[in-house]
Amino acid sequence: MSLSEIRCQPLTVASFAPFGDVLECAGFPDKMINGGMCGRYHDRARLDFGDARGGISLFQARPRSLPYTLDLLERHPEGSQAFIPMSEHGFLVTVAPDMDGKPGQPQAFLSTPGQGINFHRGMWHGVLTPLHLPGLFAVVDRIGETPNLEEFFLDPPYVVVS
Amino acid sequence: MSLSEIRCQPLTVASFAPFGDVLECAGFPDKMINGGMCGRYHDRARLDFGDARGGISLFQARPRSLPYTLDLLERHPEGSQAFIPMSEHGFLVTVAPDMDGKPGQPQAFLSTPGQGINFHRGMWHGVLTPLHLPGLFAVVDRIGETPNLEEFFLDPPYVVVS
C-alpha cells in the first residue's frame, strides 16, 4: 500500500494562522530601541498557560530528513508551546486541525531561517523535526505537574515530501 | 584620559549566577522525549513578571565590535528579560551589580553558540550587543503598560576588550 503524501508549504503568518503564530521580523519593527540600534517586534505570540506558569526550556533534537514519515501527532490541552530555533536553519512543522477530538487532515510547513513558531493551546502537531544540525531550540511552554499531553497515532502514517 | 578597560570573561553558569541564568544544553537532559529523539533541558530560566504577563518579542539588533564603548546601563525593575539568539553566534553581555541603586563595577561576558541568557528582574545590564549578523534574538520579557526601564549613563564610559 502506498502512503498518502503531504507536500510542504511555506510557513507564512497567513497559512499558519489556524494553528499558531509565526515569530519573525517581517516589515517594520513596532519600536526602535537602544538609540536606534535595535528594532523590537513586540509581543508576537499568543501565550496561554491556563492557571499554571510558562517557562523556558531547551530542546536538543536529532535532525530528520525528507521524505519524513509522519505517524504521530500530539497536543497539549493545557498550554501553548513556542519553538525558537537557536540556529539559522529552517525546520519542518506538521499540524492538523481538530475534528471532534481527533486530528483531521495533516499539513506540513517548511520554515525559513529567522522564523520561530508558537502552537496555540490544544493544537495538534507533530514532534519537533529539525532538518539540520544542531537541532537546538528554546521552547516556551507550560510548566506544571500534569502530563499536559495527548497523543494520536496515525495509522496508516503519512509521508511528508518537500 | 584613557578609559578603564573591561576584559571579557567566558559566559558560564557559575560566573553569571549573580546576574541571571545561562540557557544552554550542558550535561544530560532532564528528560528524553519524542521516542528518544529529543532531550529536554527543563525550565532553565527564573522568569518573574511581577503582576503582569510575559511575552515573546523579536529583537533585530545591529552588530557591534570589540573594543566596545560601554556608556549606558539599564535595568527593568518590574521583570526578568531573556535573550535567545536565533543564530549560532556568541554575543557580548555586559552587567553590573547594584550598589545602593546605582551600578557598581561592570563586567563583560562573551557567550558561545548555543547559549542564551536570562537577566533576573532588576539587574543592571548593557543593551543587546550581537557581534555578528544577523543580530536576531527572541526576547521573553514583561508585557505591560509601564516603562519598566531605568537608565544609567556611565561617565566616563568603559571600554570592553576581548
mmCIF file of N, CA and C in Angstrom, chain A residues 23-25 33-34 36-45 47 53-64 74 81-82 84-89 114-116 118 127-128 133-134 136 138-143, chain B residues 23-25 33-34 36-45 47 53-64 74 81-82 84-89 114-116 118 127-128 133-134 136 138-143:
data_model
loop_
_atom_site.group_PDB
_atom_site.id
_atom_site.type_symbol
_atom_site.label_atom_id
_atom_site.label_comp_id
_atom_site.label_asym_id
_atom_site.label_seq_id
_atom_site.Cartn_x
_atom_site.Cartn_y
_atom_site.Cartn_z
ATOM 1 N N LEU A 23 6.782 33.584 14.433
ATOM 2 C CA LEU A 23 7.610 34.584 15.096
ATOM 3 C C LEU A 23 8.732 34.977 14.146
ATOM 4 N N GLU A 24 8.629 36.159 13.567
ATOM 5 C CA GLU A 24 9.609 36.589 12.577
ATOM 6 C C GLU A 24 9.652 38.108 12.534
ATOM 7 N N CYS A 25 10.741 38.632 12.004
ATOM 8 C CA CYS A 25 10.891 40.074 11.840
ATOM 9 C C CYS A 25 10.467 40.460 10.433
ATOM 10 N N ILE A 33 14.638 50.786 19.584
ATOM 11 C CA ILE A 33 15.173 50.980 20.926
ATOM 12 C C ILE A 33 16.697 51.069 20.863
ATOM 13 N N ASN A 34 17.296 51.290 22.004
ATOM 14 C CA ASN A 34 18.763 51.331 22.105
ATOM 15 C C ASN A 34 19.365 52.353 21.139
ATOM 16 N N GLY A 36 18.263 53.590 18.424
ATOM 17 C CA GLY A 36 18.096 53.298 17.003
ATOM 18 C C GLY A 36 18.883 52.085 16.523
ATOM 19 N N MET A 37 19.565 51.405 17.447
ATOM 20 C CA MET A 37 20.404 50.263 17.052
ATOM 21 C C MET A 37 19.638 48.947 17.046
ATOM 22 N N CYS A 38 18.402 48.933 17.518
ATOM 23 C CA CYS A 38 17.673 47.668 17.659
ATOM 24 C C CYS A 38 16.184 47.879 17.411
ATOM 25 N N GLY A 39 15.613 46.992 16.617
ATOM 26 C CA GLY A 39 14.170 47.033 16.377
ATOM 27 C C GLY A 39 13.464 45.992 17.225
ATOM 28 N N ARG A 40 12.390 46.401 17.872
ATOM 29 C CA ARG A 40 11.611 45.476 18.687
ATOM 30 C C ARG A 40 10.324 45.118 17.969
ATOM 31 N N TYR A 41 10.137 43.830 17.695
ATOM 32 C CA TYR A 41 8.895 43.285 17.139
ATOM 33 C C TYR A 41 8.151 42.704 18.327
ATOM 34 N N HIS A 42 7.159 43.444 18.765
ATOM 35 C CA HIS A 42 6.631 43.327 20.115
ATOM 36 C C HIS A 42 5.539 42.268 20.274
ATOM 37 N N ASP A 43 5.725 41.387 21.226
ATOM 38 C CA ASP A 43 4.646 40.549 21.762
ATOM 39 C C ASP A 43 3.958 39.755 20.648
ATOM 40 N N ARG A 44 4.722 38.876 20.001
ATOM 41 C CA ARG A 44 4.246 38.237 18.787
ATOM 42 C C ARG A 44 3.612 36.858 18.966
ATOM 43 N N ALA A 45 3.520 36.386 20.204
ATOM 44 C CA ALA A 45 2.978 35.036 20.426
ATOM 45 C C ALA A 45 1.775 35.082 21.368
ATOM 46 N N LEU A 47 0.486 33.506 24.041
ATOM 47 C CA LEU A 47 0.834 32.546 25.088
ATOM 48 C C LEU A 47 -0.395 32.272 25.957
ATOM 49 N N ARG A 53 2.148 28.380 35.044
ATOM 50 C CA ARG A 53 3.080 29.410 34.579
ATOM 51 C C ARG A 53 3.810 28.915 33.335
ATOM 52 N N GLY A 54 4.419 29.842 32.620
ATOM 53 C CA GLY A 54 5.264 29.481 31.499
ATOM 54 C C GLY A 54 6.722 29.423 31.914
ATOM 55 N N GLY A 55 7.529 28.751 31.119
ATOM 56 C CA GLY A 55 8.958 28.684 31.396
ATOM 57 C C GLY A 55 9.724 28.535 30.095
ATOM 58 N N ILE A 56 11.034 28.669 30.195
ATOM 59 C CA ILE A 56 11.907 28.470 29.032
ATOM 60 C C ILE A 56 12.708 27.190 29.234
ATOM 61 N N SER A 57 12.570 26.266 28.307
ATOM 62 C CA SER A 57 13.364 25.043 28.303
ATOM 63 C C SER A 57 14.150 24.993 27.002
ATOM 64 N N LEU A 58 15.154 24.134 26.949
ATOM 65 C CA LEU A 58 15.884 23.938 25.700
ATOM 66 C C LEU A 58 15.636 22.517 25.206
ATOM 67 N N PHE A 59 15.420 22.372 23.914
ATOM 68 C CA PHE A 59 15.236 21.066 23.287
ATOM 69 C C PHE A 59 16.399 20.827 22.330
ATOM 70 N N GLN A 60 17.018 19.678 22.497
ATOM 71 C CA GLN A 60 18.096 19.271 21.581
ATOM 72 C C GLN A 60 17.585 18.050 20.832
ATOM 73 N N ALA A 61 17.234 18.251 19.558
ATOM 74 C CA ALA A 61 16.571 17.183 18.801
ATOM 75 C C ALA A 61 17.453 16.684 17.662
ATOM 76 N N ARG A 62 17.360 15.407 17.411
ATOM 77 C CA ARG A 62 18.133 14.804 16.325
ATOM 78 C C ARG A 62 17.496 15.204 14.988
ATOM 79 N N PRO A 63 18.289 15.690 14.041
ATOM 80 C CA PRO A 63 17.721 16.092 12.752
ATOM 81 C C PRO A 63 17.120 14.912 11.989
ATOM 82 N N ARG A 64 16.075 15.185 11.249
ATOM 83 C CA ARG A 64 15.423 14.219 10.363
ATOM 84 C C ARG A 64 15.672 14.659 8.923
ATOM 85 N N GLU A 74 0.514 15.059 18.404
ATOM 86 C CA GLU A 74 0.247 15.255 19.824
ATOM 87 C C GLU A 74 -0.334 16.638 20.030
ATOM 88 N N GLN A 81 2.738 26.334 23.088
ATOM 89 C CA GLN A 81 4.133 25.869 23.053
ATOM 90 C C GLN A 81 4.858 26.548 21.887
ATOM 91 N N ALA A 82 5.879 27.326 22.242
ATOM 92 C CA ALA A 82 6.648 28.054 21.225
ATOM 93 C C ALA A 82 7.999 27.393 21.003
ATOM 94 N N ILE A 84 11.684 28.169 19.245
ATOM 95 C CA ILE A 84 12.564 29.203 18.712
ATOM 96 C C ILE A 84 13.895 28.555 18.339
ATOM 97 N N PRO A 85 14.181 28.453 17.036
ATOM 98 C CA PRO A 85 15.441 27.810 16.635
ATOM 99 C C PRO A 85 16.640 28.657 17.062
ATOM 100 N N MET A 86 17.637 28.013 17.661
ATOM 101 C CA MET A 86 18.874 28.716 18.044
ATOM 102 C C MET A 86 19.935 28.478 16.975
ATOM 103 N N SER A 87 19.496 28.523 15.731
ATOM 104 C CA SER A 87 20.372 28.352 14.576
ATOM 105 C C SER A 87 19.687 29.013 13.391
ATOM 106 N N GLU A 88 20.411 29.111 12.294
ATOM 107 C CA GLU A 88 19.854 29.760 11.105
ATOM 108 C C GLU A 88 19.421 28.732 10.075
ATOM 109 N N HIS A 89 18.628 27.770 10.531
ATOM 110 C CA HIS A 89 18.102 26.754 9.633
ATOM 111 C C HIS A 89 16.587 26.701 9.743
ATOM 112 N N GLY A 114 15.342 32.336 10.664
ATOM 113 C CA GLY A 114 14.785 33.555 11.265
ATOM 114 C C GLY A 114 13.330 33.436 11.678
ATOM 115 N N GLN A 115 12.737 32.283 11.458
ATOM 116 C CA GLN A 115 11.340 32.076 11.861
ATOM 117 C C GLN A 115 11.248 31.109 13.037
ATOM 118 N N GLY A 116 10.465 31.483 14.029
ATOM 119 C CA GLY A 116 10.052 30.567 15.077
ATOM 120 C C GLY A 116 8.549 30.395 14.996
ATOM 121 N N ASN A 118 4.755 29.460 17.394
ATOM 122 C CA ASN A 118 4.069 29.208 18.656
ATOM 123 C C ASN A 118 2.770 28.471 18.376
ATOM 124 N N VAL A 127 5.949 15.997 16.389
ATOM 125 C CA VAL A 127 7.086 16.278 17.276
ATOM 126 C C VAL A 127 8.082 17.202 16.570
ATOM 127 N N LEU A 128 8.979 17.740 17.347
ATOM 128 C CA LEU A 128 9.980 18.682 16.820
ATOM 129 C C LEU A 128 10.862 17.996 15.776
ATOM 130 N N LEU A 133 21.575 19.879 11.690
ATOM 131 C CA LEU A 133 22.248 20.121 12.959
ATOM 132 C C LEU A 133 22.294 21.632 13.202
ATOM 133 N N PRO A 134 22.307 22.142 14.432
ATOM 134 C CA PRO A 134 22.411 21.398 15.678
ATOM 135 C C PRO A 134 21.057 20.935 16.257
ATOM 136 N N LEU A 136 18.836 22.599 17.821
ATOM 137 C CA LEU A 136 18.720 23.228 19.141
ATOM 138 C C LEU A 136 17.640 24.317 19.127
ATOM 139 N N ALA A 138 14.964 26.832 21.740
ATOM 140 C CA ALA A 138 14.393 27.274 23.010
ATOM 141 C C ALA A 138 12.884 27.078 22.918
ATOM 142 N N VAL A 139 12.308 26.567 23.969
ATOM 143 C CA VAL A 139 10.883 26.249 23.989
ATOM 144 C C VAL A 139 10.229 26.997 25.147
ATOM 145 N N VAL A 140 9.177 27.718 24.836
ATOM 146 C CA VAL A 140 8.424 28.431 25.878
ATOM 147 C C VAL A 140 7.087 27.724 26.023
ATOM 148 N N ASP A 141 6.938 26.987 27.105
ATOM 149 C CA ASP A 141 5.683 26.264 27.289
ATOM 150 C C ASP A 141 5.307 26.184 28.757
ATOM 151 N N ARG A 142 4.232 25.494 29.003
ATOM 152 C CA ARG A 142 3.651 25.411 30.336
ATOM 153 C C ARG A 142 4.511 24.558 31.256
ATOM 154 N N ILE A 143 4.762 25.073 32.442
ATOM 155 C CA ILE A 143 5.483 24.312 33.453
ATOM 156 C C ILE A 143 4.471 23.910 34.515
ATOM 157 N N LEU B 23 21.200 29.869 29.538
ATOM 158 C CA LEU B 23 20.318 28.875 28.919
ATOM 159 C C LEU B 23 21.144 28.084 27.920
ATOM 160 N N GLU B 24 21.471 26.860 28.272
ATOM 161 C CA GLU B 24 22.332 26.041 27.415
ATOM 162 C C GLU B 24 22.062 24.565 27.691
ATOM 163 N N CYS B 25 22.448 23.732 26.732
ATOM 164 C CA CYS B 25 22.312 22.292 26.893
ATOM 165 C C CYS B 25 23.616 21.716 27.421
ATOM 166 N N ILE B 33 12.463 12.849 25.276
ATOM 167 C CA ILE B 33 11.094 12.815 24.770
ATOM 168 C C ILE B 33 11.105 12.402 23.307
ATOM 169 N N ASN B 34 9.923 12.318 22.733
ATOM 170 C CA ASN B 34 9.772 12.003 21.310
ATOM 171 C C ASN B 34 10.494 10.701 20.931
ATOM 172 N N GLY B 36 12.949 9.195 22.314
ATOM 173 C CA GLY B 36 14.399 9.219 22.442
ATOM 174 C C GLY B 36 15.097 10.117 21.440
ATOM 175 N N MET B 37 14.313 10.816 20.605
ATOM 176 C CA MET B 37 14.914 11.652 19.561
ATOM 177 C C MET B 37 15.213 13.075 20.039
ATOM 178 N N CYS B 38 14.781 13.427 21.243
ATOM 179 C CA CYS B 38 14.908 14.812 21.692
ATOM 180 C C CYS B 38 15.155 14.870 23.194
ATOM 181 N N GLY B 39 16.131 15.673 23.603
ATOM 182 C CA GLY B 39 16.391 15.887 25.016
ATOM 183 C C GLY B 39 15.783 17.197 25.477
ATOM 184 N N ARG B 40 15.097 17.149 26.610
ATOM 185 C CA ARG B 40 14.502 18.363 27.171
ATOM 186 C C ARG B 40 15.303 18.832 28.380
ATOM 187 N N TYR B 41 15.844 20.036 28.284
ATOM 188 C CA TYR B 41 16.527 20.695 29.402
ATOM 189 C C TYR B 41 15.500 21.646 29.996
ATOM 190 N N HIS B 42 14.954 21.224 31.108
ATOM 191 C CA HIS B 42 13.661 21.725 31.578
ATOM 192 C C HIS B 42 13.746 22.987 32.427
ATOM 193 N N ASP B 43 12.973 23.995 32.042
ATOM 194 C CA ASP B 43 12.654 25.126 32.920
ATOM 195 C C ASP B 43 13.926 25.790 33.446
ATOM 196 N N ARG B 44 14.712 26.351 32.540
ATOM 197 C CA ARG B 44 16.055 26.815 32.883
ATOM 198 C C ARG B 44 16.166 28.304 33.236
ATOM 199 N N ALA B 45 15.062 29.020 33.199
ATOM 200 C CA ALA B 45 15.126 30.463 33.465
ATOM 201 C C ALA B 45 14.229 30.860 34.628
ATOM 202 N N LEU B 47 11.947 33.154 35.532
ATOM 203 C CA LEU B 47 11.115 34.226 34.977
ATOM 204 C C LEU B 47 10.350 34.919 36.110
ATOM 205 N N ARG B 53 2.191 39.983 32.675
ATOM 206 C CA ARG B 53 2.409 38.714 31.987
ATOM 207 C C ARG B 53 3.708 38.782 31.195
ATOM 208 N N GLY B 54 4.199 37.629 30.789
ATOM 209 C CA GLY B 54 5.357 37.578 29.912
ATOM 210 C C GLY B 54 4.911 37.419 28.471
ATOM 211 N N GLY B 55 5.812 37.735 27.558
ATOM 212 C CA GLY B 55 5.523 37.576 26.142
ATOM 213 C C GLY B 55 6.800 37.311 25.380
ATOM 214 N N ILE B 56 6.637 36.924 24.112
ATOM 215 C CA ILE B 56 7.795 36.708 23.246
ATOM 216 C C ILE B 56 7.838 37.811 22.199
ATOM 217 N N SER B 57 8.935 38.537 22.155
ATOM 218 C CA SER B 57 9.172 39.542 21.129
ATOM 219 C C SER B 57 10.437 39.168 20.380
ATOM 220 N N LEU B 58 10.637 39.778 19.212
ATOM 221 C CA LEU B 58 11.889 39.572 18.484
ATOM 222 C C LEU B 58 12.664 40.874 18.453
ATOM 223 N N PHE B 59 13.967 40.779 18.652
ATOM 224 C CA PHE B 59 14.845 41.943 18.585
ATOM 225 C C PHE B 59 15.796 41.745 17.411
ATOM 226 N N GLN B 60 15.857 42.757 16.558
ATOM 227 C CA GLN B 60 16.803 42.741 15.439
ATOM 228 C C GLN B 60 17.797 43.858 15.699
ATOM 229 N N ALA B 61 19.013 43.479 16.125
ATOM 230 C CA ALA B 61 19.990 44.475 16.564
ATOM 231 C C ALA B 61 21.179 44.552 15.615
ATOM 232 N N ARG B 62 21.698 45.758 15.455
ATOM 233 C CA ARG B 62 22.856 45.962 14.602
ATOM 234 C C ARG B 62 24.098 45.429 15.315
ATOM 235 N N PRO B 63 24.897 44.599 14.647
ATOM 236 C CA PRO B 63 26.089 44.071 15.308
ATOM 237 C C PRO B 63 27.091 45.163 15.675
ATOM 238 N N ARG B 64 27.798 44.964 16.777
ATOM 239 C CA ARG B 64 28.875 45.850 17.228
ATOM 240 C C ARG B 64 30.184 45.089 17.110
ATOM 241 N N GLU B 74 21.219 49.708 31.845
ATOM 242 C CA GLU B 74 19.794 49.853 32.114
ATOM 243 C C GLU B 74 19.330 48.696 32.963
ATOM 244 N N GLN B 81 14.296 39.397 31.875
ATOM 245 C CA GLN B 81 14.384 39.551 30.420
ATOM 246 C C GLN B 81 15.361 38.511 29.868
ATOM 247 N N ALA B 82 14.841 37.639 29.028
ATOM 248 C CA ALA B 82 15.663 36.572 28.443
ATOM 249 C C ALA B 82 15.976 36.889 26.985
ATOM 250 N N ILE B 84 17.452 35.050 23.562
ATOM 251 C CA ILE B 84 17.737 33.768 22.918
ATOM 252 C C ILE B 84 18.199 34.044 21.495
ATOM 253 N N PRO B 85 19.483 33.815 21.208
ATOM 254 C CA PRO B 85 19.969 34.096 19.853
ATOM 255 C C PRO B 85 19.365 33.127 18.840
ATOM 256 N N MET B 86 18.873 33.665 17.730
ATOM 257 C CA MET B 86 18.327 32.820 16.662
ATOM 258 C C MET B 86 19.397 32.620 15.587
ATOM 259 N N SER B 87 20.615 32.409 16.050
ATOM 260 C CA SER B 87 21.758 32.159 15.173
ATOM 261 C C SER B 87 22.801 31.426 15.994
ATOM 262 N N GLU B 88 23.833 30.959 15.331
ATOM 263 C CA GLU B 88 24.886 30.205 16.017
ATOM 264 C C GLU B 88 26.115 31.073 16.248
ATOM 265 N N HIS B 89 25.894 32.246 16.824
ATOM 266 C CA HIS B 89 26.987 33.146 17.143
ATOM 267 C C HIS B 89 26.921 33.516 18.617
ATOM 268 N N GLY B 114 24.914 28.564 20.980
ATOM 269 C CA GLY B 114 24.105 27.626 21.763
ATOM 270 C C GLY B 114 23.765 28.119 23.153
ATOM 271 N N GLN B 115 24.221 29.306 23.499
ATOM 272 C CA GLN B 115 23.895 29.869 24.815
ATOM 273 C C GLN B 115 22.941 31.049 24.686
ATOM 274 N N GLY B 116 21.923 31.059 25.526
ATOM 275 C CA GLY B 116 21.084 32.231 25.722
ATOM 276 C C GLY B 116 21.258 32.685 27.159
ATOM 277 N N ASN B 118 19.185 34.844 30.632
ATOM 278 C CA ASN B 118 18.011 35.482 31.233
ATOM 279 C C ASN B 118 18.474 36.388 32.365
ATOM 280 N N VAL B 127 22.871 47.289 26.734
ATOM 281 C CA VAL B 127 21.911 46.965 25.677
ATOM 282 C C VAL B 127 22.385 45.728 24.910
ATOM 283 N N LEU B 128 21.482 45.197 24.104
ATOM 284 C CA LEU B 128 21.783 43.982 23.332
ATOM 285 C C LEU B 128 22.926 44.257 22.352
ATOM 286 N N LEU B 133 26.277 39.440 12.306
ATOM 287 C CA LEU B 133 24.968 39.325 11.669
ATOM 288 C C LEU B 133 24.424 37.935 11.928
ATOM 289 N N PRO B 134 23.119 37.688 12.006
ATOM 290 C CA PRO B 134 22.032 38.629 11.738
ATOM 291 C C PRO B 134 21.603 39.451 12.958
ATOM 292 N N LEU B 136 19.798 38.620 15.448
ATOM 293 C CA LEU B 136 18.384 38.315 15.677
ATOM 294 C C LEU B 136 18.202 37.494 16.954
ATOM 295 N N ALA B 138 15.189 36.166 20.044
ATOM 296 C CA ALA B 138 13.872 36.118 20.664
ATOM 297 C C ALA B 138 14.048 36.594 22.106
ATOM 298 N N VAL B 139 13.124 37.413 22.557
ATOM 299 C CA VAL B 139 13.212 38.009 23.886
ATOM 300 C C VAL B 139 11.943 37.663 24.660
ATOM 301 N N VAL B 140 12.128 37.116 25.843
ATOM 302 C CA VAL B 140 10.986 36.799 26.697
ATOM 303 C C VAL B 140 11.020 37.779 27.864
ATOM 304 N N ASP B 141 10.113 38.734 27.835
ATOM 305 C CA ASP B 141 10.104 39.721 28.912
ATOM 306 C C ASP B 141 8.691 40.168 29.244
ATOM 307 N N ARG B 142 8.621 41.111 30.146
ATOM 308 C CA ARG B 142 7.348 41.568 30.684
ATOM 309 C C ARG B 142 6.594 42.401 29.655
ATOM 310 N N ILE B 143 5.333 42.100 29.485
ATOM 311 C CA ILE B 143 4.477 42.885 28.605
ATOM 312 C C ILE B 143 3.549 43.697 29.496
#
